Coordinates of C-alpha atoms in Angstrom, one line a residue:
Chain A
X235 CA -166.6 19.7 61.3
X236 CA -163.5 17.3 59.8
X237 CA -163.3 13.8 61.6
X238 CA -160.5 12.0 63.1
X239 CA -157.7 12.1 60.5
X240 CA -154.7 9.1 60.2
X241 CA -152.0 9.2 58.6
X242 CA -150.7 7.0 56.9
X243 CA -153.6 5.1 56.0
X244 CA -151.1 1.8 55.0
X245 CA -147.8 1.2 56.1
X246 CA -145.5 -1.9 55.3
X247 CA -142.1 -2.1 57.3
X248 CA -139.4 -4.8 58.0
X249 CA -139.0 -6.7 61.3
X250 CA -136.7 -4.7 63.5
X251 CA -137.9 -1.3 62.0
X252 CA -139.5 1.5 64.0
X253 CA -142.3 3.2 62.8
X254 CA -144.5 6.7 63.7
X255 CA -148.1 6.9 63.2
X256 CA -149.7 10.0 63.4
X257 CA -153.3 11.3 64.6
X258 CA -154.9 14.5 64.2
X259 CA -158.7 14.9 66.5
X260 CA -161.7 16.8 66.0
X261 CA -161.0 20.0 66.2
X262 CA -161.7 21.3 69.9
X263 CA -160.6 17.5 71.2
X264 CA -157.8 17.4 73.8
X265 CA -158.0 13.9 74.3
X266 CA -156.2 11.1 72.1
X267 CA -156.5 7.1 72.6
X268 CA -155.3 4.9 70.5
X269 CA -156.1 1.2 70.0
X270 CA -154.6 -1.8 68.1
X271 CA -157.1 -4.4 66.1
X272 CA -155.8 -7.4 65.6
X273 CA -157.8 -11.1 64.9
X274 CA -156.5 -12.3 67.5
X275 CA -156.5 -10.3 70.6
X276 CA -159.6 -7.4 69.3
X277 CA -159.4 -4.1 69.9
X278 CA -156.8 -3.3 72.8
X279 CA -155.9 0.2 74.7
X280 CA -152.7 1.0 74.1
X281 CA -152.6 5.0 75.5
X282 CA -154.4 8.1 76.1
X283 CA -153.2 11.6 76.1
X284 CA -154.8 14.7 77.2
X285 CA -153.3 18.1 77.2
X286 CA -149.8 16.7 75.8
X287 CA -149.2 14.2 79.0
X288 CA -150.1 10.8 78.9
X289 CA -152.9 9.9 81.0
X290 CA -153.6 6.4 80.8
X291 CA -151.5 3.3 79.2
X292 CA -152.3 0.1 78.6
X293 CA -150.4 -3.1 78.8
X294 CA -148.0 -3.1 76.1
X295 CA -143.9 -3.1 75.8
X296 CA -142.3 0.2 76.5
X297 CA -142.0 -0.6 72.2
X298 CA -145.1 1.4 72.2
X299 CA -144.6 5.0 73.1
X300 CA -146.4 8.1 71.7
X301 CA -147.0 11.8 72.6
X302 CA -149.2 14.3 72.0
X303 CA -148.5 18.3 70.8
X304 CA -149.7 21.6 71.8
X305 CA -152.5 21.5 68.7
X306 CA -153.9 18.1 70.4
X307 CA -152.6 16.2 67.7
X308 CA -150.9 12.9 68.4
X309 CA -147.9 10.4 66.9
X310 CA -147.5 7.0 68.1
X311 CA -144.3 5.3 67.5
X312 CA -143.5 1.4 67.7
X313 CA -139.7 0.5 67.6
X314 CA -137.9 -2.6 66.7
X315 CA -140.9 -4.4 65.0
X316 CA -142.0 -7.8 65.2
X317 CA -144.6 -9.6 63.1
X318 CA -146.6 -9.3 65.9
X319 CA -147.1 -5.8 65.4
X320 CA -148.9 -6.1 62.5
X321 CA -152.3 -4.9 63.0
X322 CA -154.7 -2.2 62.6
X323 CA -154.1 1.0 64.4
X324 CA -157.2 3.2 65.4
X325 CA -156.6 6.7 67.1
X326 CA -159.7 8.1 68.9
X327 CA -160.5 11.7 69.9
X328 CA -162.8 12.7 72.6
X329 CA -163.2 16.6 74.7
X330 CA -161.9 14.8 77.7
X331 CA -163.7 16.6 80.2
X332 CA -165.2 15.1 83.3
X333 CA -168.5 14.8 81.6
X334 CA -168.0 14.3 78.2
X335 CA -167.0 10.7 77.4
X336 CA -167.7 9.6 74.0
X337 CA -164.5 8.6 71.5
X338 CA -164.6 9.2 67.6
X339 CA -162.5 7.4 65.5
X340 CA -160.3 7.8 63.0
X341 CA -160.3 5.0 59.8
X342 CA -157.1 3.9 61.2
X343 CA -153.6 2.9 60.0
X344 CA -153.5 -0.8 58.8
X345 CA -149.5 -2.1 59.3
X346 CA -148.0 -5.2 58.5
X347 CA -144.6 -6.1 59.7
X348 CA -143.0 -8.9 56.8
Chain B
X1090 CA -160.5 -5.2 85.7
X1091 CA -163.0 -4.9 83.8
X1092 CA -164.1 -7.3 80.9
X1093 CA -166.9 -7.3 78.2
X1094 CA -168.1 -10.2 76.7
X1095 CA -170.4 -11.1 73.7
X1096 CA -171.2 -14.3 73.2
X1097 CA -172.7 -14.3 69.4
X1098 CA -169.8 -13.9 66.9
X1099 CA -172.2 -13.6 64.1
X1100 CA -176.0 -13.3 63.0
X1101 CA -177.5 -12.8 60.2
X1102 CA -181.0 -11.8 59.3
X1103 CA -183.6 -10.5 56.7
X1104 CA -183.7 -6.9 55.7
X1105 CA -186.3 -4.9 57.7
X1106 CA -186.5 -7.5 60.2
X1107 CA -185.8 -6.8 64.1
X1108 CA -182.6 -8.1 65.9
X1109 CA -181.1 -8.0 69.1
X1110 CA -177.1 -8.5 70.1
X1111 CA -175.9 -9.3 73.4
X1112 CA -173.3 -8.1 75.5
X1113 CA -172.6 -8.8 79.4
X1114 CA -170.0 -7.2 81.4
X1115 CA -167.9 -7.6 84.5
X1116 CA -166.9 -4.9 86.8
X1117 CA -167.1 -3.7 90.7
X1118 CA -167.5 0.1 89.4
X1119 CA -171.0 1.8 90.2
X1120 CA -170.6 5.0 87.6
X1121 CA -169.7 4.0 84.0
X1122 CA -170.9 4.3 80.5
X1123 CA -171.9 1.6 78.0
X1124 CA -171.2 1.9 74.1
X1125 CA -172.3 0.0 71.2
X1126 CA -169.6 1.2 68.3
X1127 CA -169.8 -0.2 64.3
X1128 CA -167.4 -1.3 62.3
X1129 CA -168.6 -1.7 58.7
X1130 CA -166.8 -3.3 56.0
X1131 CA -164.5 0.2 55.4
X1132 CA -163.2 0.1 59.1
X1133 CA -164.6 3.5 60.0
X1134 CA -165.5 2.4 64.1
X1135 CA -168.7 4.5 64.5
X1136 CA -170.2 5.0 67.3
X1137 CA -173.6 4.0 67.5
X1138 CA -175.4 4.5 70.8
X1139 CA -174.6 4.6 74.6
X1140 CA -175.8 4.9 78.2
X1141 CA -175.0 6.1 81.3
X1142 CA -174.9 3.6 84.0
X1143 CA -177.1 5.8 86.4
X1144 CA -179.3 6.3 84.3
X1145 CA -182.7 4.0 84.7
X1146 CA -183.8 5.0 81.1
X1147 CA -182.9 2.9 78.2
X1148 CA -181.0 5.1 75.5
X1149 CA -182.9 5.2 72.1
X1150 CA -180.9 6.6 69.0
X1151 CA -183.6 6.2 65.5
X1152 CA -183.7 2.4 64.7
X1153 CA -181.4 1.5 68.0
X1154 CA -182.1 0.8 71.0
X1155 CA -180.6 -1.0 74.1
X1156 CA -181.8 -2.9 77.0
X1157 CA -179.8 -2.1 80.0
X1158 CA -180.3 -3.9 82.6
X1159 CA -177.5 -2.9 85.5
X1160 CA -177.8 -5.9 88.0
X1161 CA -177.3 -8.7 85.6
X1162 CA -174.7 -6.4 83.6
X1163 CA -176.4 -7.0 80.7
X1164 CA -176.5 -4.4 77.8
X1165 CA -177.9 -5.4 74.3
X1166 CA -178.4 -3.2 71.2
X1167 CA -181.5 -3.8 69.4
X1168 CA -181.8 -2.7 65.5
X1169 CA -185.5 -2.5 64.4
X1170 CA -186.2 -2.7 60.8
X1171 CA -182.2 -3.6 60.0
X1172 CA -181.3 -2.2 56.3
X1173 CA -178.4 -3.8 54.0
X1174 CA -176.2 -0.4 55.6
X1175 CA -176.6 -2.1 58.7
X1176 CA -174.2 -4.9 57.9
X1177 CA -170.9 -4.4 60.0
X1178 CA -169.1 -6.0 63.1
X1179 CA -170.8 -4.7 66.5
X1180 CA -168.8 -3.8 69.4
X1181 CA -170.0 -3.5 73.0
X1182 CA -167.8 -1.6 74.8
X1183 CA -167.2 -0.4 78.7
X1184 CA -165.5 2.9 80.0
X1185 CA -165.4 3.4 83.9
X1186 CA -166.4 7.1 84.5
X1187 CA -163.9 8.8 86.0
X1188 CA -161.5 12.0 85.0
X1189 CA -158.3 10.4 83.3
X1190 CA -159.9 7.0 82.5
X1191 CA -160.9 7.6 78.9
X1192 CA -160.1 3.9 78.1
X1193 CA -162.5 1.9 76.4
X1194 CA -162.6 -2.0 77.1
X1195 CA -164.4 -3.6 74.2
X1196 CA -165.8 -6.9 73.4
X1197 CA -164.9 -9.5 70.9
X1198 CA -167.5 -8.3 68.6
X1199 CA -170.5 -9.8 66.7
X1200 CA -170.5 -9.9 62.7
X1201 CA -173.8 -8.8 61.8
X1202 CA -175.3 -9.6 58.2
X1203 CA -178.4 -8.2 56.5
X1204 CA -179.5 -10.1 53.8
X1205 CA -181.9 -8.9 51.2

């Protein structure tokens, strides 16, 4: 069974840019987090969708939006960059029942904001 | 909130040798799950092992095993016989169990080394 796909895998954008990431699960996963890496602050939640509705969101700008489509996979979109922004971007997949709980990840998306 | 910490940011041993990393967490939940995930050198974040909280048994998964012990919130991963592969950042992570709270609170992480 294929993994967690990203895409694209590195991404290099100017400050003030927007820019969409994109996520495709296991096959058979309805659930899609995604995470940002950075040195400094570790691995955060940023969202999670199930069924194409977001079901949980973490404590970033409303900069950060994504959304999820009817095949379960999932784009995540940051507008107007900041340097800040720069980090790497993981996408996890899960069944997201009410018994199954364990996240596979994809290798990510590294992006750096100049 | 919840909030995992673990307080060894690296460690570094032989190969084949036995060690253990810590993690401690803080929440009021009764029913969660524990993870240990692995990020080696390529960035891949594998998971490695976890446990249900109300579960008494510790989870075992081939060389790893963790030591959960719920009333200190204590949870540490120990790799028996560590092998070169082994080397990677570790990351203890917490996720509440409830529908719609797939969210995973991790650690800071510990860099682990295997020397030959």
């Amino acid at each position: 069974k294929a993994g967690v796909t990203q895409t694209p895998r590195y991404l290099i954008k100017t400050r003030g840019q927007q820019v969409t990431l994109s996520c495709s699960p296991i096959s058979g996963h309805r659930s899609v987090s995604w995470y940002q890496q950075t040195p400094g602050q570790g691995l955060q939640f940023l969202f999670e969708y199930f069924s194409e509705t977001q079901r949980n969101k973490g404590n970033f700008p409303g900069r950060f939006s994504g959304r999820q489509f009817s095949n379960s996979r999932s784009e995540m979109n940051v507008s107007t960059l900041e340097l800040g922004d720069s980090a790497l971007y993981l996408c996890a997949s899960s069944f997201g029942g009410a018994t199954t709980y364990e996240q596979y990840f994809g290798p990510g998306t590294r992006l750096t904001v100049t | 909130a919840q909030t995992v910490t673990q307080s060894q940011p690296e460690m570094s041993v032989q190969e084949a040798e036995t060690v253990t990393l810590s993690c401690t967490y803080d929440t009021s939940e009764s029913n969660y799950y524990l993870f240990w995930y692995k990020q080696p050198p390529s960035r891949q974040m594998i998971l490695v092992i976890r446990q249900e909280a109300y579960k008494q048994q510790n989870a075992t998964e081939n060389r790893f095993s963790v030591n959960f012990q719920k009333a200190a919130k204590s949870f540490s991963l120990k790799i028996s016989d560590s092998q070169l592969g082994d080397t990677a950042m570790y990351f203890c992570a917490f996720m509440k169990l409830r529908t719609g709270a797939q969210k995973l609170v991790f650690g800071q992480g510990t860099r682990l080394t295997i020397n030959p």
